[in-house]
PDB file of C-alpha atoms in Angstrom:
ATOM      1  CA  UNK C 837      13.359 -46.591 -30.299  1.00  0.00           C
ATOM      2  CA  UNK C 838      14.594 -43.541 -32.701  1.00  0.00           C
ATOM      3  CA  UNK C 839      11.886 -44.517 -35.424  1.00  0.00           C
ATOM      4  CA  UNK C 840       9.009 -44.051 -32.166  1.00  0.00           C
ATOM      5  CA  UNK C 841      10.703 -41.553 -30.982  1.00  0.00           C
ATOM      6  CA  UNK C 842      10.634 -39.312 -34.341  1.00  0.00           C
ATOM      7  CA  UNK C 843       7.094 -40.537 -34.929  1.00  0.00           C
ATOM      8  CA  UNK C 844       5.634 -38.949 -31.410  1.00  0.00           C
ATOM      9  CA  UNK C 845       7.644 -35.554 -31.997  1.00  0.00           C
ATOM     10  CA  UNK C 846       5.999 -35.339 -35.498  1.00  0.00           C
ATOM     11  CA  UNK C 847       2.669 -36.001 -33.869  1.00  0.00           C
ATOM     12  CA  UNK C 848       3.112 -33.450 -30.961  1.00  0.00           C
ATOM     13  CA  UNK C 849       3.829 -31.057 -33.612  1.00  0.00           C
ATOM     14  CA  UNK C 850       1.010 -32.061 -35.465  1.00  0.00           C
ATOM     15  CA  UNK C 851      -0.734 -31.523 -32.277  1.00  0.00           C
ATOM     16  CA  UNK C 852       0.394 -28.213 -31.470  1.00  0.00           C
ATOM     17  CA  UNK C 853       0.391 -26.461 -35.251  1.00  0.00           C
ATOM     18  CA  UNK C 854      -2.719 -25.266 -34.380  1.00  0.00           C
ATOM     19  CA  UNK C 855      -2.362 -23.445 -30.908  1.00  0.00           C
ATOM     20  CA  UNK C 856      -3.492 -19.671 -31.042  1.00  0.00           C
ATOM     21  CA  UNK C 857      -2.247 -17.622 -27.586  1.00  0.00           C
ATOM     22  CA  UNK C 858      -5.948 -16.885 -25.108  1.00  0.00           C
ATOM     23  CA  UNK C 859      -5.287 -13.502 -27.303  1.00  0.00           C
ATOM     24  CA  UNK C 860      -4.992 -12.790 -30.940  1.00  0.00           C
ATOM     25  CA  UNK C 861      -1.413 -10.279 -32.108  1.00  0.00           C
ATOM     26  CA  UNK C 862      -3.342  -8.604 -33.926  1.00  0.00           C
ATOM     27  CA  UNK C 863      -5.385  -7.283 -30.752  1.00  0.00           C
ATOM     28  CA  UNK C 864      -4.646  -4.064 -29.337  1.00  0.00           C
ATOM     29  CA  UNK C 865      -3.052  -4.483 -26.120  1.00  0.00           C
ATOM     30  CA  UNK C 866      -4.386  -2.354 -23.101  1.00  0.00           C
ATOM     31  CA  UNK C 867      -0.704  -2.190 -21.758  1.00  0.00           C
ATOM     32  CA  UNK C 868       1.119   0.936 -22.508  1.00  0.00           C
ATOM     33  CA  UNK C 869       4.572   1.324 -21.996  1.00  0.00           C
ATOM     34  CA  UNK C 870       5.772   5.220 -21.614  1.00  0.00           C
ATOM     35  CA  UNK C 871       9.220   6.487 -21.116  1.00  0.00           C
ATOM     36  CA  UNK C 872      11.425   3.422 -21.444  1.00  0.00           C
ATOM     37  CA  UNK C 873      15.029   4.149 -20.461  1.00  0.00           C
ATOM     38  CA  UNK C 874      17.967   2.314 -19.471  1.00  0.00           C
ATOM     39  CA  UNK C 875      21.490   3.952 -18.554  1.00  0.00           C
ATOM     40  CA  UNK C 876      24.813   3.375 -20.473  1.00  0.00           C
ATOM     41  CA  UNK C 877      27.499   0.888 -19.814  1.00  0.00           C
ATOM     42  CA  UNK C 878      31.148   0.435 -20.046  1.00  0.00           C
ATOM     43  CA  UNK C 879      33.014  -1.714 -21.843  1.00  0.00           C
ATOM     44  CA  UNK C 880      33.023  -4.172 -19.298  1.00  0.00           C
ATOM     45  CA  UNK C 881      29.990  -3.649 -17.890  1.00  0.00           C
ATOM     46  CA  UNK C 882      28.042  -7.295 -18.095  1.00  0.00           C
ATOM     47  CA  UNK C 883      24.690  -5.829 -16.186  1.00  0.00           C
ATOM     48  CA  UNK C 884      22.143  -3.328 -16.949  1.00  0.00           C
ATOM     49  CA  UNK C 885      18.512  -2.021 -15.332  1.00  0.00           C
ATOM     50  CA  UNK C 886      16.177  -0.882 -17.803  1.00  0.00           C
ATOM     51  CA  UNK C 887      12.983   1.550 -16.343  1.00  0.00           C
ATOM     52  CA  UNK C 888       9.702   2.737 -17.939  1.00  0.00           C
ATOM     53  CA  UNK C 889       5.977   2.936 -16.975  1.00  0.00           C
ATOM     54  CA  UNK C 890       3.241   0.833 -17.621  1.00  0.00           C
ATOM     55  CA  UNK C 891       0.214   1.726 -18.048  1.00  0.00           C
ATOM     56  CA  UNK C 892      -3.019  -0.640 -18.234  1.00  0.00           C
ATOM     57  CA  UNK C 893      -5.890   1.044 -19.908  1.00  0.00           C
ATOM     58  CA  UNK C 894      -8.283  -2.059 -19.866  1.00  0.00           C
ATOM     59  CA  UNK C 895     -11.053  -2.924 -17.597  1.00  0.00           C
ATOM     60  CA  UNK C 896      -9.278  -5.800 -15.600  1.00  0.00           C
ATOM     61  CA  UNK C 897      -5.684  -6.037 -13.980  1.00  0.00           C
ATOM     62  CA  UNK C 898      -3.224  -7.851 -16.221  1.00  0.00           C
ATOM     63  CA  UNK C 899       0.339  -9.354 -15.075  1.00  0.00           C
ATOM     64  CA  UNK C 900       3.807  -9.002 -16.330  1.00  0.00           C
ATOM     65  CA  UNK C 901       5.189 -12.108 -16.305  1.00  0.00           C
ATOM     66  CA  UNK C 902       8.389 -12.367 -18.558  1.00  0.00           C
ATOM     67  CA  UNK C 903      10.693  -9.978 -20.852  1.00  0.00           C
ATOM     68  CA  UNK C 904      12.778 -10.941 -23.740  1.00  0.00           C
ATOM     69  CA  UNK C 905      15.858  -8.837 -25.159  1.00  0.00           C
ATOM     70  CA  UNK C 906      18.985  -9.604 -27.443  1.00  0.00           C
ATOM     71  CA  UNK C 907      20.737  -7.064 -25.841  1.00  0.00           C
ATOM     72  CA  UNK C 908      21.312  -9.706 -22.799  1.00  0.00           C
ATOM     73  CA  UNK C 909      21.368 -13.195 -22.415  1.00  0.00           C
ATOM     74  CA  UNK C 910      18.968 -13.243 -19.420  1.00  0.00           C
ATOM     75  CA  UNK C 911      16.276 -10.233 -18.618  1.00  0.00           C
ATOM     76  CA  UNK C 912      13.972 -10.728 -15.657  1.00  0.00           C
ATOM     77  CA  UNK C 913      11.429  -8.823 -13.140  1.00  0.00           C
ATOM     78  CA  UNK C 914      13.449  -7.358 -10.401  1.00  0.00           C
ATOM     79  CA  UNK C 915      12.458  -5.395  -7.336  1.00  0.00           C
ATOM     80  CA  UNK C 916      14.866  -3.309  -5.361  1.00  0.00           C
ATOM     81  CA  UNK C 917      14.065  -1.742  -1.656  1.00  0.00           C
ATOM     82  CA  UNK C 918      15.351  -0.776   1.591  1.00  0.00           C
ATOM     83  CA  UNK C 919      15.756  -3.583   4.947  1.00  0.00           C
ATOM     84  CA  UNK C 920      17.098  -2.318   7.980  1.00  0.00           C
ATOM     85  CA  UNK C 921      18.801   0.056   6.371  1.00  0.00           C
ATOM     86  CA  UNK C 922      20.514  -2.292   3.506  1.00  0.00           C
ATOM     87  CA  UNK C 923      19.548  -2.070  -0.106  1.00  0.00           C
ATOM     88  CA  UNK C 924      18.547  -5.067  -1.266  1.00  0.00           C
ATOM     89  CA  UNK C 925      18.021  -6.180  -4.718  1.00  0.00           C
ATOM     90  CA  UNK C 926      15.343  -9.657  -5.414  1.00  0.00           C
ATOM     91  CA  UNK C 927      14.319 -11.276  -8.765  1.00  0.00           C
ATOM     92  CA  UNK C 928       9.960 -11.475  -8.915  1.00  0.00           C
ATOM     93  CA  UNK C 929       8.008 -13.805 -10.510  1.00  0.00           C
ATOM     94  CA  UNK C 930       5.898 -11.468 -11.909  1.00  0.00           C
ATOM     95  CA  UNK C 931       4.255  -8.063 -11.217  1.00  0.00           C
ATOM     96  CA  UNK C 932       0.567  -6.715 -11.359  1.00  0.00           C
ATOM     97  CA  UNK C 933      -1.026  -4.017 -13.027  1.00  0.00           C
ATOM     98  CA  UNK C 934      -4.297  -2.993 -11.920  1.00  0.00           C
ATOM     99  CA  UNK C 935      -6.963  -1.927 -14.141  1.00  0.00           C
ATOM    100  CA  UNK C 936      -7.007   1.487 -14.958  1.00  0.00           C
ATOM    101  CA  UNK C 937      -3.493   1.963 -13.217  1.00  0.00           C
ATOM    102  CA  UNK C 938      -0.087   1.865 -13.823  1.00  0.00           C
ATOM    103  CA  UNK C 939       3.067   0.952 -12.433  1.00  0.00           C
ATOM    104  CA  UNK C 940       6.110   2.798 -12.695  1.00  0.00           C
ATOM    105  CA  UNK C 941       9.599   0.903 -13.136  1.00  0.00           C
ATOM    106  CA  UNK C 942      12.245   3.434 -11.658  1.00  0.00           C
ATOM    107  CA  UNK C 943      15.841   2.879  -9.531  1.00  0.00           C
ATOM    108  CA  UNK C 944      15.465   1.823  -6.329  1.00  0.00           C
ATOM    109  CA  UNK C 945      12.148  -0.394  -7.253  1.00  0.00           C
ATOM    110  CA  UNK C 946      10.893  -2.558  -9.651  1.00  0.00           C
ATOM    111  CA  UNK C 947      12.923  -2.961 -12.705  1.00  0.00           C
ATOM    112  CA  UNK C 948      14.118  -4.859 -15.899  1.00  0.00           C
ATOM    113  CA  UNK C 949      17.772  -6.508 -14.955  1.00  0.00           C
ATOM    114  CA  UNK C 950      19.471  -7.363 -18.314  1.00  0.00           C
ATOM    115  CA  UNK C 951      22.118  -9.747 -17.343  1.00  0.00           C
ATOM    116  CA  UNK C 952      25.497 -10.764 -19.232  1.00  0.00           C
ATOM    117  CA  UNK C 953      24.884  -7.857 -22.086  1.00  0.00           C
ATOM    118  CA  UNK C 954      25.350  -9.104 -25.361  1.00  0.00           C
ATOM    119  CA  UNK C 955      27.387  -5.520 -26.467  1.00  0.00           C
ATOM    120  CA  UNK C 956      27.804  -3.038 -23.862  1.00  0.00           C
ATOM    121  CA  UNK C 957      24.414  -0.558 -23.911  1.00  0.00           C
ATOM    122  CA  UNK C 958      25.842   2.999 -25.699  1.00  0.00           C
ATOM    123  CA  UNK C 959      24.969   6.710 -25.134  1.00  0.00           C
ATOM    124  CA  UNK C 960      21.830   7.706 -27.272  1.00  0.00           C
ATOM    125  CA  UNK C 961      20.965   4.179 -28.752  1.00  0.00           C
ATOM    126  CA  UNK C 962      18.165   2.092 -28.644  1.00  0.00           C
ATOM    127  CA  UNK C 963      17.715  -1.854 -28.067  1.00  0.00           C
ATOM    128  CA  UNK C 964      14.674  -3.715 -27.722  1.00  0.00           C
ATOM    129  CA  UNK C 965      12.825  -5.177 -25.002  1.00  0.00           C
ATOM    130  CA  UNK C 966       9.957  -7.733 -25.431  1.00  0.00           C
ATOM    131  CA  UNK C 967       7.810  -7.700 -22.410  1.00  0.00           C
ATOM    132  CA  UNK C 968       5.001 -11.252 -21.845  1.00  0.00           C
ATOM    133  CA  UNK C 969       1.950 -10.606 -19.839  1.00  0.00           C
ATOM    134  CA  UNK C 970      -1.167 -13.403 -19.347  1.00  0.00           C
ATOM    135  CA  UNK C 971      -2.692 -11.393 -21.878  1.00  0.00           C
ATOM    136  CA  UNK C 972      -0.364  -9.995 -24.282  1.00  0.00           C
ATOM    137  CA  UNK C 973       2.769 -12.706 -25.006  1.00  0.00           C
ATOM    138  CA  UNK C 974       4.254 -10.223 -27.167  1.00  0.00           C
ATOM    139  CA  UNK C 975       4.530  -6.298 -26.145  1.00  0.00           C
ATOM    140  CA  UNK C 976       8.121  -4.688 -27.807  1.00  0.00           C
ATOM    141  CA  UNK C 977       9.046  -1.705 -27.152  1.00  0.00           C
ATOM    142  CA  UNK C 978      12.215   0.552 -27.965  1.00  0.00           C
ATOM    143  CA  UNK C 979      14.389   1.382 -25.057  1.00  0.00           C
ATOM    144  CA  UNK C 980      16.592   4.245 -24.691  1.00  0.00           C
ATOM    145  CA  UNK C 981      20.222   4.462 -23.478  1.00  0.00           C
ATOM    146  CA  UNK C 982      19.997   7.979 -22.478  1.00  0.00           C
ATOM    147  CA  UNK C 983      22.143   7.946 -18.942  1.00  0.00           C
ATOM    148  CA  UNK C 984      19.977   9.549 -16.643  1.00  0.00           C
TER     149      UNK C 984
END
């Protein structure tokens, strides 16, 4: 059973050696990300937001569908807004940006929640964020602690 077992996971990387993502790294992406900003933490702090703009300069709409960061051990799409009078605060699968438009990621809306920070986010640093669209897997980008 461990011999066959060993044998298909050699094969199904065999298989798989080959995949290319639908587009190549070395394409320009038509996602621009302007402004990227997250606030400070304390020492104890475990949660963050992180905020920027993106901007899609291509002919067709493209969707945000994932972000990766060390600086936390789980980053996803969230979306805050106002319900009878409560703020409420949802995680989102993914979010659209149309062609030629842009999206702005700002308190009170759509943001990037970094959840159980690896180090607690300081005054004037940067730390990474890797965003994943269906067209670009890999868009990283510097954010800035700069407590606004």
């Amino acid at each position: 059973m461990k011999k066959s077992l060993t044998i298909f996971l050699a094969a199904l990387m065999t298989l798989f050696a080959g995949f290319q993502p639908a587009v190549a790294e070395s394409e320009p992406s038509s996602l621009v990300i302007s402004q990227p900003w997250a606030a400070h933490t304390g020492k104890r702090t475990m949660s963050a937001a992180a905020y920027f703009t993106i901007s899609n300069t291509g002919d067709t709409a493209d969707t945000l569908i994932g972000v990766k960061s060390d600086s936390a051990k789980m980053s996803t799409l969230h979306r805050s807004y106002e319900e009878g009078g409560i703020m409420r605060m949802d995680h989102i699968p993914a979010l659209q940006i149309p062609a030629g438009g842009q999206v702005a990621l700002s308190p009170g809306g759509y943001h990037i929640m970094l959840m159980q920070l690896a180090i607690p986010l300081k005054r004037g640093e940067t730390f990474p964020l890797t965003l994943v669209s269906y067209t670009h897997p890999s868009l990283p980008t510097n954010t800035k602690d700069n407590n606004k």
